[in-house]
């Protein structure tokens, strides 16, 4: 049974006066009549568009719609591509249809050209539809922009105000860079020209604003700026409104250039506010004089501090008072539009008062006014009052006044039907919270959390956590609050929140016993949230001993309680619990057997998860082998955490954008005290034990509880786990620029966003001196800066680095190097410093290579070949054949060989294309003579014979470095493959 | 700044969308859907402001909307705009549409998509409020209509219409005539004014 709906227009009466559609009937065709719409095109041309649109109205079948649209698109496409030139009307019709199809969410990939053609039409109707299409459909990087720009240029110079407006609208709507480039000079000229019509001026002002937003660099400030300011005095209020919008944006970027606008704005505002509302006639909206302009002017004034000139300041205060007074007058109309317009101005005035934050009387009046609105029956006003009060709460003059409304706000939180309003109430409670009312507010927020909308729960959780921490006098209250938080909204408690509670408990020993007791009790609930298990596991693992005296919470009971949750938890939590267990072994030797049994179970030792398995194996082994002393050292209580900005706050800031939160925090910093207490409470710890700063996931953070933690424990571990424990890999060593320094001594070795490391070095015989420059690329200090070198075969003395590197400064460190033996591994420079809150560790290979200790030796051809032949033993020769990376340049190659350290022996080799070098490597114990021969070969060869012995290993490494980077691999683009052959011969010569 | 102006009906069908910041077409459609989802689930008589959806920039932006009969008018704005001011602007917009179309209804927005765009262009330009005075807006729109008529040479149209009606194949006229979705012809302002 077909149940297709087809809409027919059976009659369309064209009424000359109203252009109005009279009837639209819908036919339900039960007989499955697949009737085609009656062709009405002959009736009146535009009807076809309408019939066509009507098909989408019912919107009942998506498939039918898509089918219909595809058919229509095909039709339009064929019309556009057809040989017959379309007349303007048809073009308009089809472009209109495309617009509608686009609106319904279908891609339009043609018609752009036709729209551009319409732009150059002389008919307004066609031009207009062309512009419409372009401003809706053409994005800023279309390749048609140049054509469009041409049309716009013509229209701008047409002096026809309607066309100019169309063109300006198009620029403002597309706003691309090409357009900005093309019209950056023209638009300001139109704006300030004396003979420009008002409506064009309006458009030009907003067009300029748009261009300034998209490409500020292209809009030169010029003599037009002062004339723009004077538009504030214009007769036409529409022009003033547009100009004010423009000036607001410009003044935010260049406040000094537009300072004069303040007095003009105040004068204008005063004229509007004090005039009888009938004076402004058309701009009076429901008995309010020019509300939009007033709002804009008040916004403009918020770009500047209170005016210094007493007269202007007085006038402004008078205006603000008048606006506040008007709020108390009986409304002139019952219509909501009247009160909306009036209050729009009022709220903006209050924003300005808050922004100036200088007139206590006005602030208090504003606060009272907002207090009235808090109970207003209009939801919108309650919403805005809560929002504005949030800002008011941060002003020292009105903070107390805001606090008097606490009951109303709490009531709003409980009774308000609208979630947006409730959210504002939460914001305001957060903003008005201080030590005196923290307990009440936190309690209210917690109780609201049980019924809060899911969308705002996480934010409330963060806010409660922050307030509880910030205003905690009594830390038992803090612990209770956070545990409650986890109980009520565990899913919304992010890692930061529970990390934080652990940090605080660890840092404050007065709360540790209470915390242990509380988590123990909380864990007894039959169902508890995983986050609670994490906190419980961590805290009992650290401080379970504090409550172990009570027989109700004996070690075994604690352990059984934790372990009863184990199987319900995810892998990271289980990992944490395993760490807690091993800490129990240390705390309570009496449960050691029980725990070892648990660890030994197949479900642990053979767990599919590598992390769990590893922990179980290691902990079990540790508990079996290690003595009590070692256990006590390894599983020591966590040291206190360093003080830092609360990560929860950082998260809230991130969540809310940079806006209100940070401002509020800054302005109230002096009132707050940090929960970490004073600095002397803090003991610096190794960075890896830091729960928060690492940015690692739980596993990393939890490692702090597992063995490989403190450095003194590390050496113990070597003894304990001699059998099979993997060596913890060092942080990766940076070598990217290393090879560049094989043949040179100076340059930039390393660079990232923070730091640049530069080198300058010189070598003589077996001695060298290297200057390392550490450049701080940021504006903030690096603290605890240290840099050290470790190497066995080199004797390195260094000056200690200054621990502080100022922002933008450069620090120099000198290394004096003595080469003791021939060596392979270049030394590694470890740089550590604290930037912001986190430690930065960089390990970088320093280019001190064996060839740096070459002394060049000059010799004749005869000497060279005599020695070359003497060094025939296999262990004395290294050979490598490799492909050239670049086409070979003789001069470059020569420079490389000299840079490598050997002497370049010209004219020694009978084959002129070969390169020959000789030098002596100096070390403290031995000196090694080396001969080098590089044989470029243009024929492809693949054989490669390399001989290495202990001494040659070093040379081999060197050569590889040298070859790989600088000479080798192919230059296929030239169709030739160049082969080099490089032979080192070396010789022990103890005393030359 | 106004980031976007969206009009859709009670079923989420877009009737007008105007973005003043560039988004991909797909994203635009997603924004419309997301906005509809946010706005349509709200009760009547709650406040007219809410935080913007994630796609359009999250809580830095506000959605300010009004519901007229079958249509939602939603303006997405940043913090630089006055909420109540925008609310009034929506009212001006609808009142202007009402004057231009004589008792505006959803159908007008469908059939006169170009004209609605023009009216909007007279009020908002590049995301900033251009003109708020209804008389001024209507004067501009009327001037355009006049120009359109003079160009279209509309004088001949009625005659053509009459002949077309005569030529219509009357036996093929549908038999069961229902008035379709009547709601789309409800005057938007009936419930508000």
mmCIF file of N, CA and C in Angstrom, chain A residues 10 20-21 25-28 43-45 50 53 57 65 100 102-103 105 123-125 128 132 139 168-169 173 202-203 206 209-210 213 236 245 282-283 285-286 292 295 299 337 340-341 343-344 348 379-380 383-384 387 418 420 423-424, chain B residues 1 13-15 17 20 22 25 29 42 45-49 51 62 79-80 83-85 87-88 91-92 95 101 107-108 110-111 117-118 121 125 128-133 135-136 144 148 151 157 161 164-165 168 174 176-178 180 184:
data_model
loop_
_atom_site.group_PDB
_atom_site.id
_atom_site.type_symbol
_atom_site.label_atom_id
_atom_site.label_comp_id
_atom_site.label_asym_id
_atom_site.label_seq_id
_atom_site.Cartn_x
_atom_site.Cartn_y
_atom_site.Cartn_z
ATOM 1 N N UNK A 10 -3.339 23.461 -6.417
ATOM 2 C CA UNK A 10 -4.322 23.430 -7.486
ATOM 3 C C UNK A 10 -4.666 24.827 -7.936
ATOM 4 N N UNK A 20 0.700 37.139 -2.213
ATOM 5 C CA UNK A 20 0.503 36.250 -1.080
ATOM 6 C C UNK A 20 -0.032 34.903 -1.543
ATOM 7 N N UNK A 21 0.456 33.914 -0.961
ATOM 8 C CA UNK A 21 -0.065 32.588 -1.282
ATOM 9 C C UNK A 21 -1.386 32.386 -0.554
ATOM 10 N N UNK A 25 -3.011 23.134 -0.807
ATOM 11 C CA UNK A 25 -3.756 21.934 -0.412
ATOM 12 C C UNK A 25 -2.874 20.716 -0.525
ATOM 13 N N UNK A 26 -3.240 19.839 0.238
ATOM 14 C CA UNK A 26 -2.445 18.631 0.273
ATOM 15 C C UNK A 26 -3.335 17.448 -0.069
ATOM 16 N N UNK A 27 -2.880 16.660 -0.952
ATOM 17 C CA UNK A 27 -3.695 15.526 -1.375
ATOM 18 C C UNK A 27 -3.086 14.233 -0.867
ATOM 19 N N UNK A 28 -3.897 13.455 -0.230
ATOM 20 C CA UNK A 28 -3.423 12.124 0.156
ATOM 21 C C UNK A 28 -3.956 11.144 -0.862
ATOM 22 N N UNK A 43 1.330 29.510 -15.443
ATOM 23 C CA UNK A 43 0.439 30.345 -14.649
ATOM 24 C C UNK A 43 1.123 31.640 -14.262
ATOM 25 N N UNK A 44 2.162 31.454 -13.537
ATOM 26 C CA UNK A 44 2.976 32.610 -13.220
ATOM 27 C C UNK A 44 4.363 32.102 -12.926
ATOM 28 N N UNK A 45 5.344 32.709 -13.511
ATOM 29 C CA UNK A 45 6.665 32.107 -13.463
ATOM 30 C C UNK A 45 7.130 31.720 -12.052
ATOM 31 N N UNK A 50 7.576 28.016 -6.099
ATOM 32 C CA UNK A 50 6.794 27.796 -4.889
ATOM 33 C C UNK A 50 6.265 26.373 -4.814
ATOM 34 N N UNK A 53 9.120 24.336 -3.723
ATOM 35 C CA UNK A 53 9.408 24.457 -2.296
ATOM 36 C C UNK A 53 8.382 23.704 -1.466
ATOM 37 N N UNK A 57 7.652 20.905 2.362
ATOM 38 C CA UNK A 57 7.049 21.383 3.594
ATOM 39 C C UNK A 57 6.666 20.238 4.506
ATOM 40 N N UNK A 65 12.298 13.189 -0.299
ATOM 41 C CA UNK A 65 12.898 14.515 -0.410
ATOM 42 C C UNK A 65 14.212 14.429 -1.181
ATOM 43 N N UNK A 100 17.725 27.117 -1.467
ATOM 44 C CA UNK A 100 16.803 26.402 -0.605
ATOM 45 C C UNK A 100 17.305 24.976 -0.354
ATOM 46 N N UNK A 102 20.342 24.046 -0.403
ATOM 47 C CA UNK A 102 21.492 24.171 0.501
ATOM 48 C C UNK A 102 21.024 24.295 1.951
ATOM 49 N N UNK A 103 19.980 25.069 2.144
ATOM 50 C CA UNK A 103 19.451 25.278 3.485
ATOM 51 C C UNK A 103 19.024 23.946 4.104
ATOM 52 N N UNK A 105 20.399 21.295 3.779
ATOM 53 C CA UNK A 105 21.552 20.503 4.175
ATOM 54 C C UNK A 105 22.139 19.663 3.065
ATOM 55 N N UNK A 123 20.081 44.625 -13.526
ATOM 56 C CA UNK A 123 18.807 44.539 -12.823
ATOM 57 C C UNK A 123 19.053 44.296 -11.345
ATOM 58 N N UNK A 124 18.408 45.056 -10.539
ATOM 59 C CA UNK A 124 18.596 44.947 -9.103
ATOM 60 C C UNK A 124 18.256 43.539 -8.617
ATOM 61 N N UNK A 125 17.115 43.027 -9.090
ATOM 62 C CA UNK A 125 16.643 41.716 -8.635
ATOM 63 C C UNK A 125 17.702 40.641 -8.847
ATOM 64 N N UNK A 128 20.862 41.209 -6.779
ATOM 65 C CA UNK A 128 20.606 40.917 -5.372
ATOM 66 C C UNK A 128 20.667 39.409 -5.099
ATOM 67 N N UNK A 132 23.189 37.354 -2.760
ATOM 68 C CA UNK A 132 22.664 36.490 -1.703
ATOM 69 C C UNK A 132 23.311 35.108 -1.763
ATOM 70 N N UNK A 139 32.571 30.293 0.226
ATOM 71 C CA UNK A 139 33.417 30.478 1.402
ATOM 72 C C UNK A 139 34.625 31.305 1.039
ATOM 73 N N UNK A 168 28.820 46.153 -0.108
ATOM 74 C CA UNK A 168 29.400 46.198 1.239
ATOM 75 C C UNK A 168 28.937 45.006 2.077
ATOM 76 N N UNK A 169 27.670 44.652 1.912
ATOM 77 C CA UNK A 169 27.164 43.485 2.625
ATOM 78 C C UNK A 169 27.947 42.237 2.240
ATOM 79 N N UNK A 173 30.017 39.871 4.660
ATOM 80 C CA UNK A 173 29.597 38.493 4.903
ATOM 81 C C UNK A 173 30.665 37.478 4.535
ATOM 82 N N UNK A 202 26.403 53.415 7.319
ATOM 83 C CA UNK A 202 26.149 52.352 8.288
ATOM 84 C C UNK A 202 26.813 51.053 7.835
ATOM 85 N N UNK A 203 26.523 50.707 6.580
ATOM 86 C CA UNK A 203 27.080 49.459 6.052
ATOM 87 C C UNK A 203 28.595 49.522 6.022
ATOM 88 N N UNK A 206 30.204 48.840 9.460
ATOM 89 C CA UNK A 206 30.221 47.437 9.881
ATOM 90 C C UNK A 206 31.100 46.592 8.979
ATOM 91 N N UNK A 209 34.492 47.053 10.153
ATOM 92 C CA UNK A 209 34.653 46.286 11.391
ATOM 93 C C UNK A 209 34.960 44.827 11.095
ATOM 94 N N UNK A 210 34.228 44.305 10.131
ATOM 95 C CA UNK A 210 34.426 42.914 9.785
ATOM 96 C C UNK A 210 35.831 42.676 9.217
ATOM 97 N N UNK A 213 38.337 42.657 11.816
ATOM 98 C CA UNK A 213 38.362 41.411 12.581
ATOM 99 C C UNK A 213 39.152 40.343 11.849
ATOM 100 N N UNK A 236 22.109 60.816 12.371
ATOM 101 C CA UNK A 236 21.358 59.586 12.143
ATOM 102 C C UNK A 236 21.753 58.534 13.188
ATOM 103 N N UNK A 245 29.726 50.360 17.280
ATOM 104 C CA UNK A 245 30.216 48.982 17.201
ATOM 105 C C UNK A 245 31.641 48.955 16.671
ATOM 106 N N UNK A 282 11.658 57.459 15.862
ATOM 107 C CA UNK A 282 11.776 56.126 15.286
ATOM 108 C C UNK A 282 12.667 55.199 16.094
ATOM 109 N N UNK A 283 13.604 55.762 16.810
ATOM 110 C CA UNK A 283 14.516 54.912 17.554
ATOM 111 C C UNK A 283 14.022 54.643 18.968
ATOM 112 N N UNK A 285 11.890 52.487 21.200
ATOM 113 C CA UNK A 285 11.364 51.141 21.054
ATOM 114 C C UNK A 285 10.534 50.844 22.296
ATOM 115 N N UNK A 286 9.272 50.695 22.117
ATOM 116 C CA UNK A 286 8.359 50.447 23.247
ATOM 117 C C UNK A 286 8.641 51.410 24.400
ATOM 118 N N UNK A 292 19.314 50.124 21.883
ATOM 119 C CA UNK A 292 20.519 49.466 21.357
ATOM 120 C C UNK A 292 21.710 50.393 21.389
ATOM 121 N N UNK A 295 23.011 50.706 24.858
ATOM 122 C CA UNK A 295 23.784 49.527 25.234
ATOM 123 C C UNK A 295 25.179 49.594 24.631
ATOM 124 N N UNK A 299 28.798 49.860 26.432
ATOM 125 C CA UNK A 299 29.859 48.877 26.156
ATOM 126 C C UNK A 299 31.162 49.577 25.809
ATOM 127 N N UNK A 337 8.329 43.618 25.820
ATOM 128 C CA UNK A 337 9.360 44.316 25.050
ATOM 129 C C UNK A 337 9.820 45.588 25.760
ATOM 130 N N UNK A 340 12.043 44.532 28.612
ATOM 131 C CA UNK A 340 13.292 44.003 28.055
ATOM 132 C C UNK A 340 14.235 45.121 27.652
ATOM 133 N N UNK A 341 13.699 46.062 26.898
ATOM 134 C CA UNK A 341 14.546 47.140 26.384
ATOM 135 C C UNK A 341 15.097 47.972 27.541
ATOM 136 N N UNK A 343 15.526 47.055 30.614
ATOM 137 C CA UNK A 343 16.487 46.309 31.427
ATOM 138 C C UNK A 343 17.780 46.010 30.677
ATOM 139 N N UNK A 344 17.694 45.926 29.364
ATOM 140 C CA UNK A 344 18.934 45.753 28.599
ATOM 141 C C UNK A 344 19.877 46.900 28.916
ATOM 142 N N UNK A 348 23.425 46.789 31.263
ATOM 143 C CA UNK A 348 24.679 47.283 30.700
ATOM 144 C C UNK A 348 25.252 48.373 31.589
ATOM 145 N N UNK A 379 11.890 35.045 34.247
ATOM 146 C CA UNK A 379 13.059 34.164 34.377
ATOM 147 C C UNK A 379 14.318 34.808 33.806
ATOM 148 N N UNK A 380 14.143 35.499 32.695
ATOM 149 C CA UNK A 380 15.310 36.119 32.059
ATOM 150 C C UNK A 380 16.026 37.061 33.003
ATOM 151 N N UNK A 383 17.941 35.233 35.639
ATOM 152 C CA UNK A 383 19.165 34.705 35.036
ATOM 153 C C UNK A 383 20.241 35.784 34.953
ATOM 154 N N UNK A 384 19.871 36.913 34.389
ATOM 155 C CA UNK A 384 20.858 37.976 34.193
ATOM 156 C C UNK A 384 21.319 38.551 35.529
ATOM 157 N N UNK A 387 23.885 36.352 36.905
ATOM 158 C CA UNK A 387 25.118 36.472 36.130
ATOM 159 C C UNK A 387 25.874 37.750 36.497
ATOM 160 N N UNK A 418 14.557 26.137 35.630
ATOM 161 C CA UNK A 418 15.375 26.159 34.425
ATOM 162 C C UNK A 418 16.835 25.863 34.760
ATOM 163 N N UNK A 420 19.515 26.446 33.093
ATOM 164 C CA UNK A 420 20.461 27.547 32.834
ATOM 165 C C UNK A 420 20.519 28.476 34.040
ATOM 166 N N UNK A 423 22.347 26.885 36.893
ATOM 167 C CA UNK A 423 23.788 26.912 36.667
ATOM 168 C C UNK A 423 24.387 28.261 37.066
ATOM 169 N N UNK A 424 23.671 29.325 36.714
ATOM 170 C CA UNK A 424 24.147 30.653 37.110
ATOM 171 C C UNK A 424 24.170 30.783 38.628
ATOM 172 N N UNK B 1 29.420 39.936 19.167
ATOM 173 C CA UNK B 1 29.184 39.615 17.766
ATOM 174 C C UNK B 1 28.200 38.460 17.667
ATOM 175 N N UNK B 13 13.292 21.297 11.222
ATOM 176 C CA UNK B 13 13.570 21.595 9.806
ATOM 177 C C UNK B 13 14.101 23.017 9.708
ATOM 178 N N UNK B 14 15.274 23.199 9.128
ATOM 179 C CA UNK B 14 15.781 24.565 9.027
ATOM 180 C C UNK B 14 14.953 25.409 8.071
ATOM 181 N N UNK B 15 14.686 26.608 8.446
ATOM 182 C CA UNK B 15 13.966 27.532 7.571
ATOM 183 C C UNK B 15 14.844 28.701 7.175
ATOM 184 N N UNK B 17 19.211 29.801 7.733
ATOM 185 C CA UNK B 17 20.441 29.731 8.525
ATOM 186 C C UNK B 17 21.406 30.740 7.961
ATOM 187 N N UNK B 20 27.804 33.882 10.443
ATOM 188 C CA UNK B 20 28.691 35.025 10.237
ATOM 189 C C UNK B 20 30.147 34.648 10.471
ATOM 190 N N UNK B 22 32.863 31.436 9.330
ATOM 191 C CA UNK B 22 32.837 30.377 8.337
ATOM 192 C C UNK B 22 32.918 29.004 8.986
ATOM 193 N N UNK B 25 30.101 23.130 5.513
ATOM 194 C CA UNK B 25 28.664 22.889 5.340
ATOM 195 C C UNK B 25 28.165 21.811 6.303
ATOM 196 N N UNK B 29 25.271 22.139 9.333
ATOM 197 C CA UNK B 29 24.089 21.312 9.553
ATOM 198 C C UNK B 29 24.106 20.694 10.951
ATOM 199 N N UNK B 42 13.589 22.416 25.910
ATOM 200 C CA UNK B 42 13.319 23.334 27.021
ATOM 201 C C UNK B 42 11.835 23.645 27.103
ATOM 202 N N UNK B 45 8.343 29.249 28.841
ATOM 203 C CA UNK B 45 8.418 30.085 30.044
ATOM 204 C C UNK B 45 9.663 29.886 30.892
ATOM 205 N N UNK B 46 10.650 29.151 30.382
ATOM 206 C CA UNK B 46 11.936 29.205 31.064
ATOM 207 C C UNK B 46 12.700 30.365 30.443
ATOM 208 N N UNK B 47 13.917 30.595 30.861
ATOM 209 C CA UNK B 47 14.565 31.789 30.353
ATOM 210 C C UNK B 47 15.034 31.574 28.921
ATOM 211 N N UNK B 48 15.275 32.673 28.261
ATOM 212 C CA UNK B 48 15.543 32.619 26.831
ATOM 213 C C UNK B 48 17.019 32.498 26.492
ATOM 214 N N UNK B 49 17.833 32.294 27.512
ATOM 215 C CA UNK B 49 19.266 32.222 27.250
ATOM 216 C C UNK B 49 19.793 30.866 27.696
ATOM 217 N N UNK B 51 23.672 28.375 27.434
ATOM 218 C CA UNK B 51 25.036 28.302 26.916
ATOM 219 C C UNK B 51 25.043 27.564 25.592
ATOM 220 N N UNK B 62 26.546 32.256 23.774
ATOM 221 C CA UNK B 62 25.205 32.049 24.317
ATOM 222 C C UNK B 62 24.232 31.864 23.172
ATOM 223 N N UNK B 79 30.098 36.982 24.065
ATOM 224 C CA UNK B 79 29.822 37.721 25.298
ATOM 225 C C UNK B 79 29.732 39.230 25.071
ATOM 226 N N UNK B 80 30.045 39.695 23.881
ATOM 227 C CA UNK B 80 30.027 41.133 23.653
ATOM 228 C C UNK B 80 28.629 41.668 23.381
ATOM 229 N N UNK B 83 22.237 40.369 26.182
ATOM 230 C CA UNK B 83 21.236 39.309 25.999
ATOM 231 C C UNK B 83 19.856 39.876 25.715
ATOM 232 N N UNK B 84 19.455 40.833 26.555
ATOM 233 C CA UNK B 84 18.116 41.388 26.361
ATOM 234 C C UNK B 84 18.040 42.170 25.058
ATOM 235 N N UNK B 85 19.130 42.809 24.713
ATOM 236 C CA UNK B 85 19.164 43.547 23.447
ATOM 237 C C UNK B 85 18.903 42.611 22.277
ATOM 238 N N UNK B 87 17.410 39.763 22.413
ATOM 239 C CA UNK B 87 16.030 39.281 22.527
ATOM 240 C C UNK B 87 15.084 40.277 21.857
ATOM 241 N N UNK B 88 15.339 41.542 22.102
ATOM 242 C CA UNK B 88 14.517 42.560 21.446
ATOM 243 C C UNK B 88 14.745 42.566 19.949
ATOM 244 N N UNK B 91 12.639 40.126 18.357
ATOM 245 C CA UNK B 91 11.271 40.627 18.276
ATOM 246 C C UNK B 91 11.128 41.605 17.107
ATOM 247 N N UNK B 92 12.097 42.491 16.959
ATOM 248 C CA UNK B 92 12.039 43.438 15.849
ATOM 249 C C UNK B 92 12.041 42.682 14.519
ATOM 250 N N UNK B 95 8.640 41.096 14.020
ATOM 251 C CA UNK B 95 7.634 42.125 13.731
ATOM 252 C C UNK B 95 7.818 42.682 12.333
ATOM 253 N N UNK B 101 5.167 40.681 5.347
ATOM 254 C CA UNK B 101 4.398 39.576 4.774
ATOM 255 C C UNK B 101 2.933 39.604 5.160
ATOM 256 N N UNK B 107 5.154 29.402 6.277
ATOM 257 C CA UNK B 107 5.128 29.254 4.832
ATOM 258 C C UNK B 107 5.831 30.411 4.128
ATOM 259 N N UNK B 108 5.673 31.606 4.687
ATOM 260 C CA UNK B 108 6.309 32.770 4.063
ATOM 261 C C UNK B 108 7.823 32.628 4.048
ATOM 262 N N UNK B 110 9.415 29.960 3.816
ATOM 263 C CA UNK B 110 9.822 28.963 2.830
ATOM 264 C C UNK B 110 9.746 29.549 1.424
ATOM 265 N N UNK B 111 8.654 30.229 1.171
ATOM 266 C CA UNK B 111 8.433 30.725 -0.184
ATOM 267 C C UNK B 111 9.239 31.956 -0.518
ATOM 268 N N UNK B 117 16.032 36.774 3.725
ATOM 269 C CA UNK B 117 17.457 37.102 3.794
ATOM 270 C C UNK B 117 17.682 38.599 3.655
ATOM 271 N N UNK B 118 16.926 39.229 2.773
ATOM 272 C CA UNK B 118 17.135 40.662 2.583
ATOM 273 C C UNK B 118 16.737 41.451 3.813
ATOM 274 N N UNK B 121 19.403 41.019 6.218
ATOM 275 C CA UNK B 121 20.599 41.782 5.841
ATOM 276 C C UNK B 121 20.459 43.252 6.204
ATOM 277 N N UNK B 125 24.582 42.736 9.850
ATOM 278 C CA UNK B 125 25.567 42.684 8.770
ATOM 279 C C UNK B 125 26.887 42.189 9.347
ATOM 280 N N UNK B 128 27.108 42.008 13.047
ATOM 281 C CA UNK B 128 26.863 43.155 13.914
ATOM 282 C C UNK B 128 25.496 43.747 13.576
ATOM 283 N N UNK B 129 24.893 44.330 14.590
ATOM 284 C CA UNK B 129 23.582 44.921 14.383
ATOM 285 C C UNK B 129 23.724 46.174 13.524
ATOM 286 N N UNK B 130 23.016 46.178 12.409
ATOM 287 C CA UNK B 130 23.136 47.292 11.475
ATOM 288 C C UNK B 130 22.052 48.322 11.734
ATOM 289 N N UNK B 131 20.843 47.860 11.870
ATOM 290 C CA UNK B 131 19.738 48.802 12.012
ATOM 291 C C UNK B 131 18.696 48.158 12.913
ATOM 292 N N UNK B 132 18.134 48.966 13.809
ATOM 293 C CA UNK B 132 17.158 48.406 14.737
ATOM 294 C C UNK B 132 15.811 49.102 14.613
ATOM 295 N N UNK B 133 15.787 50.120 13.803
ATOM 296 C CA UNK B 133 14.572 50.896 13.660
ATOM 297 C C UNK B 133 13.679 50.237 12.606
ATOM 298 N N UNK B 135 10.917 51.037 11.162
ATOM 299 C CA UNK B 135 10.451 51.842 10.026
ATOM 300 C C UNK B 135 11.527 51.960 8.958
ATOM 301 N N UNK B 136 12.744 52.166 9.427
ATOM 302 C CA UNK B 136 13.863 52.288 8.502
ATOM 303 C C UNK B 136 14.032 50.996 7.696
ATOM 304 N N UNK B 144 13.086 48.021 -2.171
ATOM 305 C CA UNK B 144 13.548 46.880 -2.962
ATOM 306 C C UNK B 144 12.386 46.247 -3.719
ATOM 307 N N UNK B 148 11.980 45.673 -7.659
ATOM 308 C CA UNK B 148 11.734 44.352 -8.234
ATOM 309 C C UNK B 148 10.557 44.400 -9.180
ATOM 310 N N UNK B 151 11.184 46.123 -12.385
ATOM 311 C CA UNK B 151 12.035 45.363 -13.287
ATOM 312 C C UNK B 151 11.327 44.142 -13.869
ATOM 313 N N UNK B 157 1.390 40.034 -15.665
ATOM 314 C CA UNK B 157 1.236 38.769 -14.961
ATOM 315 C C UNK B 157 -0.202 38.313 -14.743
ATOM 316 N N UNK B 161 -1.841 34.714 -15.669
ATOM 317 C CA UNK B 161 -2.367 33.834 -14.643
ATOM 318 C C UNK B 161 -3.756 33.346 -15.009
ATOM 319 N N UNK B 164 -3.656 30.791 -17.677
ATOM 320 C CA UNK B 164 -3.131 29.525 -17.186
ATOM 321 C C UNK B 164 -4.193 28.745 -16.438
ATOM 322 N N UNK B 165 -4.957 29.434 -15.630
ATOM 323 C CA UNK B 165 -6.012 28.758 -14.884
ATOM 324 C C UNK B 165 -7.005 28.127 -15.846
ATOM 325 N N UNK B 168 -5.848 24.863 -17.383
ATOM 326 C CA UNK B 168 -5.575 23.733 -16.507
ATOM 327 C C UNK B 168 -6.553 22.604 -16.767
ATOM 328 N N UNK B 174 -7.406 16.906 -8.057
ATOM 329 C CA UNK B 174 -7.506 15.917 -6.985
ATOM 330 C C UNK B 174 -8.890 15.896 -6.344
ATOM 331 N N UNK B 176 -9.811 14.097 -3.178
ATOM 332 C CA UNK B 176 -9.873 14.260 -1.719
ATOM 333 C C UNK B 176 -8.955 15.393 -1.307
ATOM 334 N N UNK B 177 -9.530 16.471 -1.000
ATOM 335 C CA UNK B 177 -8.704 17.617 -0.667
ATOM 336 C C UNK B 177 -8.659 17.795 0.846
ATOM 337 N N UNK B 178 -7.446 17.657 1.368
ATOM 338 C CA UNK B 178 -7.259 17.954 2.792
ATOM 339 C C UNK B 178 -6.402 19.200 2.889
ATOM 340 N N UNK B 180 -3.389 20.624 4.314
ATOM 341 C CA UNK B 180 -2.193 19.942 4.814
ATOM 342 C C UNK B 180 -1.835 20.379 6.212
ATOM 343 N N UNK B 184 1.732 25.310 9.677
ATOM 344 C CA UNK B 184 2.709 26.184 9.039
ATOM 345 C C UNK B 184 2.089 27.480 8.570
#
